[in-house]
Coordinates of C-alpha atoms and ligand atoms in Angstrom, one line a residue:
M1 CA 0.2 16.9 -33.9
S2 CA 3.4 18.5 -32.6
D3 CA 6.3 16.3 -32.0
L4 CA 6.0 16.9 -28.2
A5 CA 2.3 16.0 -28.3
S6 CA 2.9 12.8 -30.3
Q7 CA 5.8 11.8 -28.0
I8 CA 3.6 12.2 -24.9
N9 CA 0.5 10.7 -26.4
K10 CA 2.3 7.5 -27.3
R11 CA 3.4 7.0 -23.7
R12 CA 1.7 4.4 -21.4
T13 CA 3.0 4.3 -17.9
F14 CA 1.7 1.6 -15.7
A15 CA 2.5 -0.5 -12.7
I16 CA 2.0 -4.3 -12.3
I17 CA 0.5 -5.2 -9.0
S18 CA 0.2 -8.7 -7.6
H19 CA 0.7 -10.9 -4.6
P20 CA 4.1 -12.7 -4.7
D21 CA 4.2 -15.7 -7.1
A22 CA 1.1 -14.7 -9.1
G23 CA 3.3 -14.2 -12.1
K24 CA 4.3 -10.5 -12.2
T25 CA 7.9 -11.2 -13.2
T26 CA 6.9 -13.7 -15.8
L27 CA 4.3 -11.4 -17.4
T28 CA 6.8 -8.5 -17.4
E29 CA 9.3 -10.7 -19.2
K30 CA 6.8 -11.6 -21.9
F31 CA 5.9 -7.9 -22.4
L32 CA 9.6 -7.2 -22.9
L33 CA 9.7 -10.0 -25.4
Y34 CA 7.0 -8.3 -27.5
G35 CA 8.8 -5.1 -27.2
G36 CA 11.8 -6.9 -28.9
Q37 CA 14.0 -6.2 -25.9
I38 CA 14.9 -9.8 -25.3
N39 CA 14.4 -12.9 -27.4
L40 CA 12.5 -15.8 -26.0
A41 CA 15.3 -18.3 -25.9
G42 CA 17.4 -15.7 -24.1
S43 CA 14.5 -15.0 -21.7
V44 CA 14.2 -18.5 -20.5
K45 CA 17.8 -18.8 -19.8
G46 CA 18.1 -15.2 -18.9
K47 CA 15.3 -15.6 -16.3
A48 CA 17.3 -17.8 -14.1
T49 CA 20.2 -15.4 -14.3
A50 CA 18.0 -12.4 -13.9
R51 CA 16.5 -13.9 -10.8
H52 CA 20.0 -14.7 -9.6
A53 CA 21.1 -11.2 -10.3
V54 CA 18.1 -9.9 -8.3
S55 CA 18.9 -11.9 -5.3
D56 CA 22.6 -11.0 -5.5
W57 CA 21.6 -7.3 -5.7
M58 CA 19.3 -7.8 -2.7
D59 CA 22.1 -9.2 -0.6
I60 CA 24.4 -6.4 -1.6
E61 CA 21.7 -3.9 -0.9
K62 CA 21.0 -5.5 2.4
E63 CA 24.6 -5.5 3.2
R64 CA 24.7 -1.9 2.4
G65 CA 21.4 -1.4 4.1
I66 CA 19.5 -0.1 1.1
S67 CA 16.0 -0.8 0.1
V68 CA 15.8 -2.6 -3.2
T69 CA 15.4 -0.5 -6.2
S70 CA 12.1 -0.4 -7.9
S71 CA 13.1 -0.2 -11.5
V72 CA 11.4 1.2 -14.5
L73 CA 11.5 -0.6 -17.8
Q74 CA 10.9 1.3 -21.0
F75 CA 10.3 -0.3 -24.3
E76 CA 8.5 0.4 -27.6
Y77 CA 5.7 -1.7 -28.9
D78 CA 3.3 -1.1 -31.8
G79 CA 4.0 2.6 -31.9
F80 CA 3.6 3.0 -28.1
C81 CA 6.4 3.9 -25.7
I82 CA 5.7 1.8 -22.6
N83 CA 7.0 2.4 -19.1
I84 CA 6.5 -0.4 -16.6
L85 CA 7.0 0.5 -13.0
D86 CA 8.1 -2.4 -11.0
T87 CA 6.5 -2.5 -7.6
P88 CA 8.8 -4.3 -5.1
G89 CA 7.0 -7.3 -3.7
H90 CA 8.3 -10.2 -1.7
Q91 CA 10.5 -9.4 1.3
D92 CA 11.3 -5.9 0.0
F93 CA 7.6 -4.8 0.2
S94 CA 7.8 -1.3 1.6
E95 CA 6.3 2.1 1.5
D96 CA 8.2 2.6 -1.8
T97 CA 5.9 0.0 -3.3
Y98 CA 2.9 2.2 -2.6
R99 CA 4.7 5.4 -3.7
T100 CA 5.5 3.8 -7.0
L101 CA 1.8 3.6 -7.6
M102 CA 1.6 7.4 -7.3
A103 CA 3.8 7.6 -10.4
A104 CA 1.7 5.3 -12.6
D105 CA -1.2 6.2 -14.9
S106 CA -2.8 2.8 -14.7
A107 CA -2.3 -0.6 -13.1
V108 CA -2.3 -4.2 -14.2
M109 CA -3.4 -6.5 -11.5
V110 CA -2.1 -10.1 -11.9
I111 CA -4.1 -12.8 -10.1
D112 CA -3.3 -16.4 -9.8
G113 CA -6.3 -18.3 -11.2
A114 CA -6.0 -21.0 -8.6
K115 CA -5.8 -18.5 -5.7
G116 CA -7.9 -15.5 -6.5
V117 CA -7.5 -12.2 -4.6
E118 CA -4.7 -12.4 -2.1
P119 CA -3.6 -10.0 0.7
Q120 CA -1.0 -8.1 -1.1
T121 CA -3.3 -7.7 -4.2
R122 CA -5.9 -6.2 -1.8
K123 CA -3.5 -3.7 -0.3
L124 CA -2.1 -2.5 -3.6
F125 CA -5.5 -2.4 -5.2
K126 CA -6.7 -0.2 -2.4
V127 CA -4.0 2.4 -3.1
C128 CA -4.8 2.4 -6.8
G129 CA -8.5 2.5 -6.1
R130 CA -8.1 5.7 -4.0
R131 CA -6.4 7.4 -7.0
G132 CA -9.2 6.3 -9.3
I133 CA -6.7 5.1 -12.0
P134 CA -7.7 2.5 -14.6
I135 CA -7.1 -1.1 -13.3
F136 CA -6.8 -4.0 -15.6
T137 CA -7.0 -7.6 -14.4
F138 CA -5.0 -10.4 -15.9
I139 CA -6.0 -13.8 -14.4
N140 CA -2.9 -15.9 -14.9
K141 CA -1.8 -19.6 -14.8
M142 CA -4.9 -20.9 -16.7
D143 CA -2.7 -23.7 -17.9
R144 CA -3.0 -25.0 -14.3
D145 CA -6.3 -26.0 -12.7
A146 CA -8.0 -22.7 -11.8
R147 CA -11.0 -21.9 -9.7
D148 CA -14.4 -21.5 -11.2
T149 CA -14.3 -18.5 -13.5
Y150 CA -17.5 -16.9 -12.2
D151 CA -16.2 -17.3 -8.6
L152 CA -13.0 -15.6 -9.5
V153 CA -14.7 -12.6 -11.2
D154 CA -17.3 -12.4 -8.4
E155 CA -14.5 -12.4 -5.8
I156 CA -12.8 -9.5 -7.5
E157 CA -16.0 -7.5 -7.5
K158 CA -17.0 -8.3 -3.9
E159 CA -13.6 -8.2 -2.3
L160 CA -12.2 -5.2 -4.1
G161 CA -15.4 -3.4 -4.8
I162 CA -14.9 -2.8 -8.5
A163 CA -17.2 -3.8 -11.3
T164 CA -15.6 -6.1 -13.9
C165 CA -16.0 -6.7 -17.6
P166 CA -14.4 -9.9 -19.0
V167 CA -12.9 -9.0 -22.4
N168 CA -12.2 -12.6 -23.0
W169 CA -13.3 -15.8 -21.3
P170 CA -11.4 -19.0 -20.6
I171 CA -12.3 -22.3 -22.1
G172 CA -11.4 -24.8 -19.4
S173 CA -8.2 -24.7 -17.3
G174 CA -5.3 -27.0 -16.4
K175 CA -5.1 -30.1 -18.6
D176 CA -8.4 -29.0 -20.2
F177 CA -7.4 -25.5 -21.0
K178 CA -8.3 -24.9 -24.7
G179 CA -7.8 -21.2 -25.0
V180 CA -9.9 -18.1 -24.6
Y181 CA -12.9 -16.7 -26.3
D182 CA -12.5 -13.1 -27.4
R183 CA -15.8 -11.5 -26.7
Q184 CA -15.1 -8.5 -28.9
T185 CA -14.4 -10.5 -32.1
G186 CA -16.4 -13.6 -31.4
E187 CA -13.3 -15.8 -32.0
I188 CA -11.7 -18.6 -30.1
V189 CA -8.0 -18.0 -29.6
E190 CA -6.7 -21.5 -29.4
F191 CA -4.3 -22.4 -26.6
A192 CA -0.8 -23.4 -27.6
D193 CA 2.2 -23.7 -25.4
T194 CA 4.3 -21.1 -27.1
Q195 CA 6.9 -21.0 -24.4
K196 CA 9.6 -22.6 -26.5
G197 CA 8.5 -21.1 -29.8
T198 CA 8.9 -17.7 -31.2
K199 CA 6.6 -14.8 -30.6
E200 CA 5.1 -14.9 -34.1
G201 CA 2.1 -16.6 -35.4
T202 CA 1.4 -19.2 -32.8
E203 CA -2.1 -18.2 -31.8
T204 CA -4.8 -19.7 -34.0
R205 CA -8.1 -17.9 -34.2
I206 CA -11.4 -19.7 -35.0
R207 CA -14.8 -18.1 -35.2
L208 CA -17.2 -19.6 -32.6
D209 CA -20.1 -19.4 -35.0
D210 CA -18.2 -21.6 -37.5
V211 CA -19.7 -24.8 -35.9
E212 CA -17.5 -27.2 -37.7
A213 CA -14.1 -25.6 -37.2
S214 CA -14.8 -24.5 -33.6
T215 CA -16.1 -28.0 -32.7
A216 CA -13.0 -29.5 -34.2
A217 CA -10.8 -27.2 -32.3
I218 CA -12.2 -27.5 -28.8
G219 CA -14.6 -30.4 -28.9
E220 CA -18.4 -30.5 -28.7
D221 CA -18.7 -30.5 -24.9
A222 CA -16.4 -27.6 -24.4
R223 CA -18.2 -25.7 -27.2
E224 CA -21.6 -26.3 -25.7
Q225 CA -20.4 -25.2 -22.3
L226 CA -18.8 -22.1 -23.7
L227 CA -22.0 -21.1 -25.5
S228 CA -24.0 -21.3 -22.3
E229 CA -21.4 -19.5 -20.3
I230 CA -21.3 -16.7 -22.9
E231 CA -25.0 -16.4 -22.8
L232 CA -25.0 -16.1 -19.1
L233 CA -22.1 -13.6 -19.2
D234 CA -23.8 -11.4 -21.8
G235 CA -26.9 -11.2 -19.6
A236 CA -25.1 -10.7 -16.3
S237 CA -21.9 -8.8 -16.7
E238 CA -21.4 -5.1 -17.1
E239 CA -20.9 -3.8 -20.6
F240 CA -17.6 -2.4 -21.6
D241 CA -17.6 1.3 -20.9
Q242 CA -14.4 3.2 -21.6
E243 CA -15.3 6.1 -19.4
K244 CA -15.8 3.8 -16.4
V245 CA -12.5 2.1 -17.1
N246 CA -10.7 5.5 -17.2
N247 CA -12.1 6.4 -13.8
G248 CA -11.2 3.1 -12.2
K249 CA -14.8 2.1 -11.8
L250 CA -14.7 -0.9 -14.2
S251 CA -11.9 -3.4 -14.6
P252 CA -11.5 -5.2 -17.9
V253 CA -10.6 -8.8 -17.2
F254 CA -8.4 -11.0 -19.3
F255 CA -7.3 -14.7 -18.9
G256 CA -4.1 -16.2 -19.9
S257 CA -0.9 -18.0 -19.0
A258 CA 2.2 -15.9 -18.8
L259 CA 4.5 -18.9 -18.5
T260 CA 3.4 -20.4 -21.7
N261 CA 3.1 -17.0 -23.3
F262 CA -0.5 -17.5 -24.0
G263 CA -2.9 -14.6 -24.1
V264 CA -0.2 -12.1 -23.3
E265 CA 0.0 -10.3 -26.6
L266 CA -3.8 -10.4 -26.8
F267 CA -3.9 -8.7 -23.5
L268 CA -1.2 -6.2 -24.4
E269 CA -3.0 -5.1 -27.5
Y270 CA -6.3 -4.5 -25.8
F271 CA -4.7 -3.0 -22.8
L272 CA -2.8 -0.4 -24.9
K273 CA -6.0 0.6 -26.6
M274 CA -8.0 0.8 -23.4
T275 CA -5.5 2.5 -21.1
I276 CA -4.7 6.2 -21.0
P277 CA -1.7 8.3 -22.0
P278 CA -0.4 10.8 -19.4
L279 CA -3.3 13.1 -18.4
P280 CA -3.4 16.5 -16.7
R281 CA -2.4 16.3 -13.1
E282 CA -3.6 18.4 -10.2
A283 CA -1.3 21.1 -8.7
D284 CA -2.0 24.0 -6.4
A285 CA -2.1 26.2 -9.6
G286 CA -4.9 24.0 -11.1
L287 CA -4.6 21.2 -13.6
I288 CA -1.2 20.9 -15.3
N289 CA -1.5 19.8 -18.9
P290 CA 1.2 17.4 -20.0
V291 CA 1.5 18.8 -23.5
E292 CA 0.8 22.5 -23.0
N293 CA 3.0 23.0 -19.9
K294 CA 6.8 23.1 -19.9
F295 CA 8.8 20.4 -18.1
S296 CA 7.6 19.6 -14.6
A297 CA 8.0 16.5 -12.4
F298 CA 7.5 15.3 -8.8
V299 CA 9.8 13.1 -6.7
F300 CA 8.2 9.8 -5.7
K301 CA 11.1 7.8 -4.4
I302 CA 14.5 8.4 -3.0
Q303 CA 17.1 5.7 -3.2
A304 CA 19.8 6.2 -0.6
N305 CA 23.4 5.6 -0.7
M306 CA 23.8 3.6 -3.9
N307 CA 27.5 4.3 -3.5
K308 CA 28.6 3.7 0.0
A309 CA 31.8 5.8 -0.3
H310 CA 29.7 8.9 -0.7
R311 CA 26.5 9.6 1.1
D312 CA 24.7 10.2 -2.2
R313 CA 21.2 9.5 -3.2
V314 CA 19.2 9.1 -6.3
A315 CA 15.8 10.9 -6.5
F316 CA 13.3 9.2 -8.9
M317 CA 10.9 11.6 -10.5
R318 CA 7.9 11.2 -12.6
I319 CA 7.7 13.7 -15.4
C320 CA 4.2 15.1 -15.6
S321 CA 4.5 17.7 -18.3
G322 CA 6.7 18.8 -21.2
K323 CA 10.1 17.6 -22.2
F324 CA 13.2 17.0 -20.1
E325 CA 16.5 17.8 -21.6
A326 CA 19.8 17.0 -19.9
G327 CA 21.5 20.0 -18.5
M328 CA 18.4 22.2 -18.3
D329 CA 18.0 24.6 -15.4
V330 CA 14.9 23.9 -13.4
Y331 CA 13.2 25.2 -10.2
H332 CA 13.0 23.0 -7.1
V333 CA 9.8 24.4 -5.6
Q334 CA 10.1 23.1 -2.0
G335 CA 13.8 24.0 -1.9
G336 CA 13.0 27.5 -3.3
K337 CA 16.0 27.2 -5.6
Q338 CA 17.0 27.0 -9.2
V339 CA 18.8 23.6 -9.7
R340 CA 20.3 21.5 -12.5
L341 CA 19.2 17.9 -12.6
L342 CA 22.5 16.0 -12.5
Q343 CA 23.3 12.6 -14.0
P344 CA 19.8 11.8 -15.2
Q345 CA 19.3 8.1 -15.7
Q346 CA 16.7 5.9 -17.2
M347 CA 16.3 2.1 -17.3
M348 CA 15.9 0.6 -20.7
A349 CA 15.1 -3.2 -20.2
D350 CA 17.9 -4.1 -17.9
D351 CA 20.3 -1.5 -18.9
R352 CA 20.7 1.8 -16.9
H353 CA 21.8 4.6 -19.2
V354 CA 22.1 8.4 -19.2
V355 CA 19.1 10.2 -20.6
K356 CA 19.4 13.1 -22.9
E357 CA 15.7 13.7 -23.2
A358 CA 12.5 12.4 -21.7
Y359 CA 8.9 13.2 -21.9
A360 CA 5.8 13.4 -19.7
G361 CA 5.0 9.9 -18.6
D362 CA 8.7 8.9 -18.2
I363 CA 10.6 8.3 -15.0
I364 CA 14.1 9.6 -14.5
G365 CA 16.5 9.2 -11.6
V366 CA 18.7 12.2 -10.8
F367 CA 21.7 12.6 -8.5
D368 CA 20.4 14.0 -5.2
P369 CA 23.0 15.8 -3.0
G370 CA 20.4 15.6 -0.2
I371 CA 18.1 18.3 -1.2
Y372 CA 15.0 16.5 -2.3
S373 CA 12.2 15.0 -0.3
I374 CA 9.4 12.7 -1.4
G375 CA 6.6 14.6 -3.0
D376 CA 8.7 17.6 -4.1
T377 CA 7.9 19.4 -7.3
I378 CA 10.4 20.4 -10.0
C379 CA 9.2 22.9 -12.7
T380 CA 10.6 25.1 -15.4
P381 CA 11.0 28.8 -14.3
P382 CA 9.1 31.0 -14.0
D383 CA 6.5 28.3 -12.9
K384 CA 6.4 27.6 -9.2
F385 CA 3.4 25.3 -8.7
R386 CA 3.3 22.3 -6.5
Y387 CA 1.8 18.9 -7.3
A388 CA -0.4 17.4 -4.7
G389 CA 1.8 15.6 -2.2
I390 CA 2.3 11.9 -1.8
P391 CA 0.4 10.5 1.1
T392 CA 2.1 8.9 4.0
F393 CA 1.0 5.3 4.1
A394 CA 0.2 3.5 7.3
P395 CA 3.1 1.4 8.6
E396 CA 2.1 -2.1 9.6
H397 CA 5.0 -3.1 11.8
F398 CA 6.3 -1.2 14.8
A399 CA 9.3 -1.4 17.1
R400 CA 10.7 0.6 19.9
V401 CA 14.3 1.7 19.2
R402 CA 16.9 2.5 21.8
Q403 CA 20.5 3.3 21.3
V404 CA 23.0 1.1 23.2
D405 CA 25.5 3.8 23.9
T406 CA 23.6 6.9 25.2
M407 CA 26.6 9.0 24.6
K408 CA 26.0 8.9 20.9
R409 CA 22.6 10.5 21.1
K410 CA 23.4 13.2 18.5
Q411 CA 24.5 10.7 15.8
F412 CA 21.5 8.5 16.6
V413 CA 19.0 11.4 16.2
K414 CA 20.7 12.6 13.0
G415 CA 20.8 9.1 11.5
I416 CA 17.3 8.2 12.3
E417 CA 15.9 11.5 11.1
Q418 CA 17.8 11.3 7.8
I419 CA 16.6 7.8 7.1
A420 CA 13.1 8.8 7.9
Q421 CA 13.4 11.8 5.6
E422 CA 14.3 9.5 2.8
G423 CA 11.0 7.8 3.4
A424 CA 12.3 4.3 4.4
I425 CA 10.9 4.4 7.9
Q426 CA 8.5 6.6 9.8
I427 CA 9.3 7.7 13.3
F428 CA 7.0 8.5 16.2
Q429 CA 7.5 9.8 19.7
E430 CA 5.5 8.8 22.6
S431 CA 4.0 11.8 24.1
N432 CA 6.0 13.0 27.1
Y433 CA 9.2 11.3 25.9
G434 CA 12.0 12.9 24.0
M435 CA 14.2 11.3 21.4
E436 CA 15.7 8.9 23.9
E437 CA 13.3 6.2 22.9
I438 CA 11.4 6.3 19.7
I439 CA 8.9 4.2 17.9
V440 CA 9.7 3.2 14.3
G441 CA 7.0 2.2 11.9
V442 CA 7.6 0.4 8.6
V443 CA 5.4 -1.0 5.9
G444 CA 7.7 -4.0 5.2
E445 CA 9.6 -5.7 8.0
L446 CA 12.9 -5.8 6.1
Q447 CA 13.1 -2.1 6.7
F448 CA 13.9 -2.8 10.4
E449 CA 17.1 -4.7 9.4
V450 CA 17.9 -2.0 6.9
L451 CA 17.6 0.6 9.7
Q452 CA 19.8 -1.3 12.1
Y453 CA 22.4 -1.9 9.5
R454 CA 22.5 1.6 8.2
L455 CA 22.7 3.2 11.6
Q456 CA 25.6 0.9 12.4
S457 CA 27.5 1.3 9.2
E458 CA 26.9 4.9 8.3
Y459 CA 26.4 6.6 11.7
N460 CA 28.3 4.1 13.9
V461 CA 25.3 3.8 16.2
E462 CA 24.2 0.5 17.6
I463 CA 20.6 0.1 18.4
I464 CA 18.2 -2.3 20.2
L465 CA 14.9 -3.0 18.4
E466 CA 12.0 -4.2 20.4
K467 CA 9.1 -5.2 18.3
L468 CA 5.7 -3.9 19.4
P469 CA 2.4 -5.6 18.8
Y470 CA 0.6 -2.7 17.1
E471 CA -0.7 -3.3 13.6
F472 CA -2.9 -0.4 12.9
I473 CA -2.1 3.3 12.9
R474 CA -4.6 6.2 12.6
W475 CA -3.9 9.9 12.2
I476 CA -6.2 12.1 14.1
K477 CA -7.9 14.4 11.7
D478 CA -8.0 17.4 13.9
V479 CA -4.3 18.0 14.5
D480 CA -5.0 20.3 17.5
T481 CA -6.6 17.5 19.5
D482 CA -5.2 17.1 23.0
L483 CA -3.9 13.5 23.1
D484 CA -4.4 13.3 26.8
S485 CA -8.1 14.0 26.4
I486 CA -8.6 10.9 24.3
N487 CA -10.3 8.0 26.1
G488 CA -9.0 4.9 24.3
T489 CA -8.5 1.2 25.0
S490 CA -5.9 0.0 27.4
D491 CA -3.8 -1.5 24.6
M492 CA -3.8 1.7 22.6
K493 CA -0.7 4.0 22.3
K494 CA -0.7 7.8 21.8
V495 CA 2.1 9.1 19.7
R496 CA 3.2 12.0 17.5
D497 CA 5.0 12.0 14.2
L498 CA 8.0 14.1 13.2
K499 CA 5.7 16.9 12.2
G500 CA 4.0 16.8 15.6
R501 CA 0.8 15.4 14.3
P502 CA -1.1 13.2 16.9
L503 CA -1.7 9.6 16.1
L504 CA -3.0 6.5 17.7
L505 CA -1.6 3.0 17.5
F506 CA -3.8 0.0 17.9
V507 CA -3.3 -3.8 18.3
N508 CA -6.5 -4.7 16.6
S509 CA -9.3 -3.1 14.6
W510 CA -11.8 -3.7 17.4
S511 CA -10.0 -1.2 19.5
I512 CA -10.3 1.4 16.8
G513 CA -14.1 1.1 16.8
M514 CA -14.1 1.1 20.6
T515 CA -12.1 4.3 20.7
L516 CA -14.3 6.0 18.1
D517 CA -17.3 5.0 20.2
R518 CA -15.9 6.5 23.4
N519 CA -14.8 9.8 21.9
D520 CA -17.6 11.8 20.4
G521 CA -16.5 13.7 17.3
L522 CA -13.1 12.0 17.0
E523 CA -12.2 11.4 13.3
L524 CA -9.4 9.0 12.4
E525 CA -7.6 8.6 9.1
E526 CA -5.7 5.7 7.6
Y527 CA -3.5 8.0 5.4
S528 CA -1.9 11.3 6.0
E529 CA -2.2 13.5 2.9
N530 CA 0.4 16.1 3.8
Ligands
G4P1 P1 5.9 -12.9 -9.1 O1 6.9 -12.1 -9.9 O2 4.5 -12.4 -9.2 O3 6.4 -13.3 -7.8 O4 5.8 -14.4 -9.9 P2 6.8 -15.1 -10.9 O5 6.6 -14.5 -12.3 O6 8.1 -15.1 -10.3 O7 6.1 -16.5 -11.0 C1 6.0 -17.3 -9.8 C2 6.0 -18.8 -10.2 O8 4.9 -19.0 -11.0 C3 7.2 -19.2 -11.1 O9 7.5 -20.5 -10.8 C4 6.6 -19.0 -12.5 O10 7.3 -19.8 -13.4 C5 5.2 -19.5 -12.3 N1 4.3 -19.0 -13.3 C6 4.1 -17.7 -13.7 N2 3.2 -17.7 -14.7 C7 2.7 -18.9 -14.8 C8 1.7 -19.5 -15.7 O11 1.0 -18.8 -16.4 N3 1.5 -20.8 -15.5 C9 2.2 -21.6 -14.7 N4 2.0 -22.9 -14.7 N5 3.2 -21.1 -13.9 C10 3.4 -19.8 -14.0 P3 8.7 -21.0 -9.9 O12 8.7 -22.4 -10.0 O13 8.5 -20.3 -8.6 O14 9.9 -20.3 -10.5 P4 10.8 -20.8 -11.8 O15 11.5 -21.9 -11.2 O16 9.8 -21.2 -12.8 O17 11.6 -19.6 -12.1

């Protein structure tokens, strides 16, 4: 295998998705531990500091009016080069969280064993599901009392609409948590709280068919129960099928406890075997092969104004093919120009550094003098293809925005259009109104504060935000539809986006159904693909 092919084939680029507090941060830390990036003692101590640092950074960013960085962590493990894409959760949940998923090849869904599927898991899953990428489930916090295992698995199947295949199976939970049964090897992996230990040699494996040893390890009752659960499972659950996993049709399920570091390495080892390296990606010129094609990438996120003194930005791009070398001349397809990617950076654990080379599967951040937009393609001349764009995701919060001083209309329009171009907010105009009053839509509510702050500090424009009750937005499929001709519900609003496409805003899902019923042939979409 050529060096390029082996570099690309060892890459595994994935996002971890979860509802806040399910254990995403803890699991990520444990992954880094196995990658040798941090030592465990340091991690426990470092965790508090890391958290602290995160919240400090948030305050600073908020003060500056910037959305929080979604970082990429790269580390090596067992011959693989792993890129973990962090998906901002908590208050900083935004459209960037969804866009990050466009740059991942697979996703790890962390679920709290006591809570099951939660709202944010559902939303993020939906985006992954649409892309058909492999989705792995890690059911966490088994050291605490968890819900019935069958119920949990059933809920994932029913609520998310994906088949599951438990790769291991928990033996009890909470105080009675004894470990997991590895269905592929027929071994019990005995639970031990390895939180304070080192990463080596703390997991004891015992064959379940060794009656004496396994009874001694987990007790007779637990063993009997496990045997009957396995029998049921073997009869009822889907068999492991790599093809289905690759297409996102079957989710391998694992159980563990990130906090006590139990089941994490077991998960990592299976996950790395079962997930995919960077695969060919669709572009207007056909499928682009990561190994055979020269360097190409697409922009999935723009981070504004990291340095307040300059209005500079960082464009994050996912490399889809070939090798990136610092200083190389590339072609920015949407800009129609040859450019050089300046100050390329990569995150290695918690350290940001300049990259000299990177490969398909990696994420780099480059200096953006204001030329890139989300979804843009960069290729190596003479190539000029474009990757399929990044969809516009439906905002979930809306507000009417007015400027206080109407004399500053120009700055207001400029500011708001620029911020929208970066992808932090979406703007809509009510039909028949100009830019005097506009409607802003965001995925996460923090973006309203960000908007207000940035308009004030960067454009010297004060605004008044009036929250609106809409929760659902739908693009009208036929963009030539005359908005006036639509016969909707009284609480519905007709608007257009920056590109002039017609949309409808609804207060509840009932109104959507009603509007569809009243307008023959009307087709509505939850996403806008271009
Ligand atoms: P998130 O990134 O998904 O939001 O979750 P995070 O890892 O921050 O974990 C949320 C809380 O759950 C933390 O507790 C964390 O220690 C705990 N936790 C994570 N994994 C496990 C697990 O396997 N078992 C148990 N029992 N707890 C787990 P916290 O009290 O909110 O924070 P901290 O004081 O521990 O830092």
